[in-house]
Tab-separated table of C-alpha atoms in Angstrom:
chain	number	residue	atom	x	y	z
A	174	UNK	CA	14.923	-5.699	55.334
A	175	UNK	CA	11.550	-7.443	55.881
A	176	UNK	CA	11.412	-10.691	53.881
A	177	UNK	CA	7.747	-9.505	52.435
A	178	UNK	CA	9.211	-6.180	51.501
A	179	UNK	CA	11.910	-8.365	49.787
A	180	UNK	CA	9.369	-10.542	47.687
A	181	UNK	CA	7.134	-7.628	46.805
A	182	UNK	CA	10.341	-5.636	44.840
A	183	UNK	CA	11.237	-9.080	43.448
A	184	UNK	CA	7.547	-9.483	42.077
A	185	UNK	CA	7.806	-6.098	40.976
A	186	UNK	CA	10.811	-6.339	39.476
A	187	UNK	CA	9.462	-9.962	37.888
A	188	UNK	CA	6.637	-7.968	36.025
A	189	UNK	CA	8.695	-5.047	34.654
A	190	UNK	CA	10.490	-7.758	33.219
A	191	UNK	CA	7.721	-9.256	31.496
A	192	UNK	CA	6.757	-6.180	30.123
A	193	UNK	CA	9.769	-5.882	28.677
A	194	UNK	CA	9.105	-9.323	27.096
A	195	UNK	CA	6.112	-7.912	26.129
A	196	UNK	CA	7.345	-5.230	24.289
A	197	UNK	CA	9.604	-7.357	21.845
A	198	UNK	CA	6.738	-9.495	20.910
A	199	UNK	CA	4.624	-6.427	20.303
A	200	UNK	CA	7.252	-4.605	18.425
A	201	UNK	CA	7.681	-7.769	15.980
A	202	UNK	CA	4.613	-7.382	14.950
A	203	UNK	CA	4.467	-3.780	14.644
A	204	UNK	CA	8.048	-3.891	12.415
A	205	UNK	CA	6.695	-6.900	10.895
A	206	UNK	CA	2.830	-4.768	10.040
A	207	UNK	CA	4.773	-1.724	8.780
A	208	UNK	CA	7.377	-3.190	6.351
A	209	UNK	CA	10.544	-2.154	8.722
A	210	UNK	CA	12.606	-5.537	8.607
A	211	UNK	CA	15.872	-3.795	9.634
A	212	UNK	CA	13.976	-2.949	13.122
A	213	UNK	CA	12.572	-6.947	13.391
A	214	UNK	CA	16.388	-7.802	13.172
A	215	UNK	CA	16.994	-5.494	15.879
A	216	UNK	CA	15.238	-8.077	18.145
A	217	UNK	CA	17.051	-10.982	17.639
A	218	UNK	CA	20.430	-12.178	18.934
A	219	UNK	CA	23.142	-12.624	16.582
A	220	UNK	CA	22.685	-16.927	17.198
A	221	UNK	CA	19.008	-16.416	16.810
A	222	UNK	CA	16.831	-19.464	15.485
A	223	UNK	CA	13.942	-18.915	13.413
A	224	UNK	CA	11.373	-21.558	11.822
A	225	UNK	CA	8.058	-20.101	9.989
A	226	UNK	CA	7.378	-23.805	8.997
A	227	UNK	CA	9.071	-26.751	7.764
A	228	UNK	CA	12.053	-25.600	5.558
A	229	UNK	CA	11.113	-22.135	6.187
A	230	UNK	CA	13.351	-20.349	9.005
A	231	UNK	CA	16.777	-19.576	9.162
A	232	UNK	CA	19.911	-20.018	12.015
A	233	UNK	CA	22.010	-17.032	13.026
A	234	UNK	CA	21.030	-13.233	12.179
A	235	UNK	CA	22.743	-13.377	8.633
A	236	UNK	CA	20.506	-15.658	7.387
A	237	UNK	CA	17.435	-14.477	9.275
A	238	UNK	CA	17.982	-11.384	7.577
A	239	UNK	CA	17.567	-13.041	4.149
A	240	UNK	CA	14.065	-14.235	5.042
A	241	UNK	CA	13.047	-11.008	5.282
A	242	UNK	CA	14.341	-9.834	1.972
A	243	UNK	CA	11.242	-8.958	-0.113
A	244	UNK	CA	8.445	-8.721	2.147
A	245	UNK	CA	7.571	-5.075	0.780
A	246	UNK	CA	6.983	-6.337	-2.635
A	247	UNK	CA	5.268	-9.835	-1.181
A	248	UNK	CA	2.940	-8.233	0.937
A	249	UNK	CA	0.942	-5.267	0.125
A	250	UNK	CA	0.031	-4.663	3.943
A	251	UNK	CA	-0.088	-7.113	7.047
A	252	UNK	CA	-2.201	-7.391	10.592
A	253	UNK	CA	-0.810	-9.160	13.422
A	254	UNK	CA	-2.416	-9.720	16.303
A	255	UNK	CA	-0.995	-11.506	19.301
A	256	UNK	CA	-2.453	-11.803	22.182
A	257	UNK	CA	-2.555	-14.390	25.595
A	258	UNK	CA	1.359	-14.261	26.143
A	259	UNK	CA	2.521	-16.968	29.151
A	260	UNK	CA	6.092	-16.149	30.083
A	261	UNK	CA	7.656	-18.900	31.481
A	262	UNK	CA	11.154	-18.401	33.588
A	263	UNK	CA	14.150	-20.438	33.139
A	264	UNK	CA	16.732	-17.806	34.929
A	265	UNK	CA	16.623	-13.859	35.438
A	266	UNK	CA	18.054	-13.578	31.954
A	267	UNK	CA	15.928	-16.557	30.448
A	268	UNK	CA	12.373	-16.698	29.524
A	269	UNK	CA	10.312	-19.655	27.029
A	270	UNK	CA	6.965	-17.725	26.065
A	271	UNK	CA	3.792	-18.401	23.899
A	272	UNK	CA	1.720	-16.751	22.336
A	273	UNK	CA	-1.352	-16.945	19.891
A	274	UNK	CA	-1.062	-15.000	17.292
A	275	UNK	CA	-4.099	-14.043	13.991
A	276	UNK	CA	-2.050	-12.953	10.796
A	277	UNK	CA	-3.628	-11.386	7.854
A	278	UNK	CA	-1.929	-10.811	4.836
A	279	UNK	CA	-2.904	-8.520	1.743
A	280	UNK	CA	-0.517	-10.069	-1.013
A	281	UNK	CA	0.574	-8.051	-3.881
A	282	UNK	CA	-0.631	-10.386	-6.874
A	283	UNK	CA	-4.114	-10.525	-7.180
A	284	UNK	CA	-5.383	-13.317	-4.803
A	285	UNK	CA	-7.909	-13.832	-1.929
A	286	UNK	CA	-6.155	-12.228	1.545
A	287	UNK	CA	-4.553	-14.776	3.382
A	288	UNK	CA	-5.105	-15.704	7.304
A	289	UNK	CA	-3.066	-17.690	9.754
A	290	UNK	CA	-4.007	-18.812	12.931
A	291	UNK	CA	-1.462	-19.998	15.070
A	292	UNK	CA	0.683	-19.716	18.010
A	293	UNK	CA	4.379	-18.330	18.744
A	294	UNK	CA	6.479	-20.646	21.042
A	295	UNK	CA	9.991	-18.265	22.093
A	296	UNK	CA	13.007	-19.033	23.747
A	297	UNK	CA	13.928	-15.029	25.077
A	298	UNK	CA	17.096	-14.143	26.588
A	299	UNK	CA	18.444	-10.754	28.149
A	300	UNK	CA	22.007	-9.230	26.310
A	301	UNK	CA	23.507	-5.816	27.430
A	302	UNK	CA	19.814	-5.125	29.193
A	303	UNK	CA	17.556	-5.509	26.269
A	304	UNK	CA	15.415	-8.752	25.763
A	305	UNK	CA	15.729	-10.453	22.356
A	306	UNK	CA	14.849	-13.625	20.596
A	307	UNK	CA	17.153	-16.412	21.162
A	308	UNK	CA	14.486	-18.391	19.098
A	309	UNK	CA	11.011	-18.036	17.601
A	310	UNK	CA	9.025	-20.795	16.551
A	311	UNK	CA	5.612	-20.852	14.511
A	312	UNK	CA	3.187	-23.005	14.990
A	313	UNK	CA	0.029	-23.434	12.841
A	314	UNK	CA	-3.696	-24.379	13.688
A	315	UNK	CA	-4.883	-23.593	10.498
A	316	UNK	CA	-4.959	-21.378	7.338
A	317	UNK	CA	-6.976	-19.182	4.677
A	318	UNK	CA	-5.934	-19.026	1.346
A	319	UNK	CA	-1.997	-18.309	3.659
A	320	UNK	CA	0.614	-18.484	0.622
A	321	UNK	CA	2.734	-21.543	2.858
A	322	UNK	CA	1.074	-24.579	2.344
A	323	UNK	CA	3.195	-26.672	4.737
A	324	UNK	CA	2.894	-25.583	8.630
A	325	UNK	CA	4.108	-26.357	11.964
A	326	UNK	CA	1.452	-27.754	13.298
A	327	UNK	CA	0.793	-27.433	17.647
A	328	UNK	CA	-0.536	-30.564	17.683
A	329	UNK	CA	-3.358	-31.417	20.608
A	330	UNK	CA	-3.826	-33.577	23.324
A	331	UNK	CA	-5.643	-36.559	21.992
C-alpha cells in the first residue's frame, strides 16, 4: 500500500480516537449536569485517581464513588461547560488531555450560585475498547461564591 494512503487511515483513525476522548469528557459533564453519578463512575477505571482540590479527591473507583454520594441534595442543578480540549498522545491506548472548563452551581441552601473557572488536566487510557479516566485533575483560576474554598491552583508562567 502507498505510504500516504497509510498515514491518511492512521490520521483518520488518530481523530476517531479523539472523538472518542471527546465523548468521555462531554459525557462527565452531562452525568455530572443531570445528577446521574452511577453513569460518571462508568467512566473511570477501577485504579482511577481523582483530586477536586487539596484533600478533596479520592484513589480507586470505591472511593471515587463516595465523593459523589450526595450531590442531588448538594446541588439543586449544575452547568458545565468545557471547552478547548488538547489531547496529547503517550501510546495508542494512552492519552494526557486538558481542558478548560466554567462550572456553575445552584446549591440547595439558600446562597448566591457558585462559579468555577478552571481547567481539567487527564491522564485517559483505552480498556476493552472504551476510553476512561485513569486520572482527572482540577485545577482552579478562580471562584464565585464556589462552596470549596481551597483550590488547585494552574499556576502561570511568571
Amino acid at each position: 500500500m502507498r505510504r500516504d494512503i497509510v498515514d491518511h487511515a492512521n490520521a483518520v483513525d488518530r481523530i476517531v480516537e479523539e472523538r472518542a476522548i471527546e465523548r468521555i469528557v462531554f459525557d462527565y459533564a452531562y452525568y455530572l449536569d443531570m445528577n446521574m453519578p452511577e453513569k460518571m463512575i462508568e467512566l473511570f477505571v477501577d485504579d482511577c485517581e481523582v483530586s477536586y482540590a487539596p484533600n478533596f479527591g479520592a484513589t480507586g473507583i470505591e472511593d471515587y464513588a463516595k465523593t459523589l454520594d450526595g450531590i442531588g441534595t448538594f446541588f439543586r442543578a449544575t452547568s458545565h461547560h468545557v471547552s478547548n480540549i488538547v489531547i496529547d498522545w503517550v501510546s495508542d491506548s494512552e492519552a494526557t488531555l486538558r481542558a478548560a472548563v466554567l462550572a456553575i452551581h445552584r446549591y440547595t441552601k439558600e446562597r448566591p450560585d457558585g462559579i468555577l473557572y478552571g481547567q481539567y488536566h487527564d491522564v485517559v487510557v483505552k480498556q476493552d475498547g472504551q476510553w476512561k479516566f485513569k486520572k482527572r485533575i482540577l485545577k482552579t483560576v478562580m471562584t464565585t461564591d464556589y462552596h470549596v474554598r481551597a483550590s488547585n491552583p494552574i499556576g502561570r508562567v511568571e
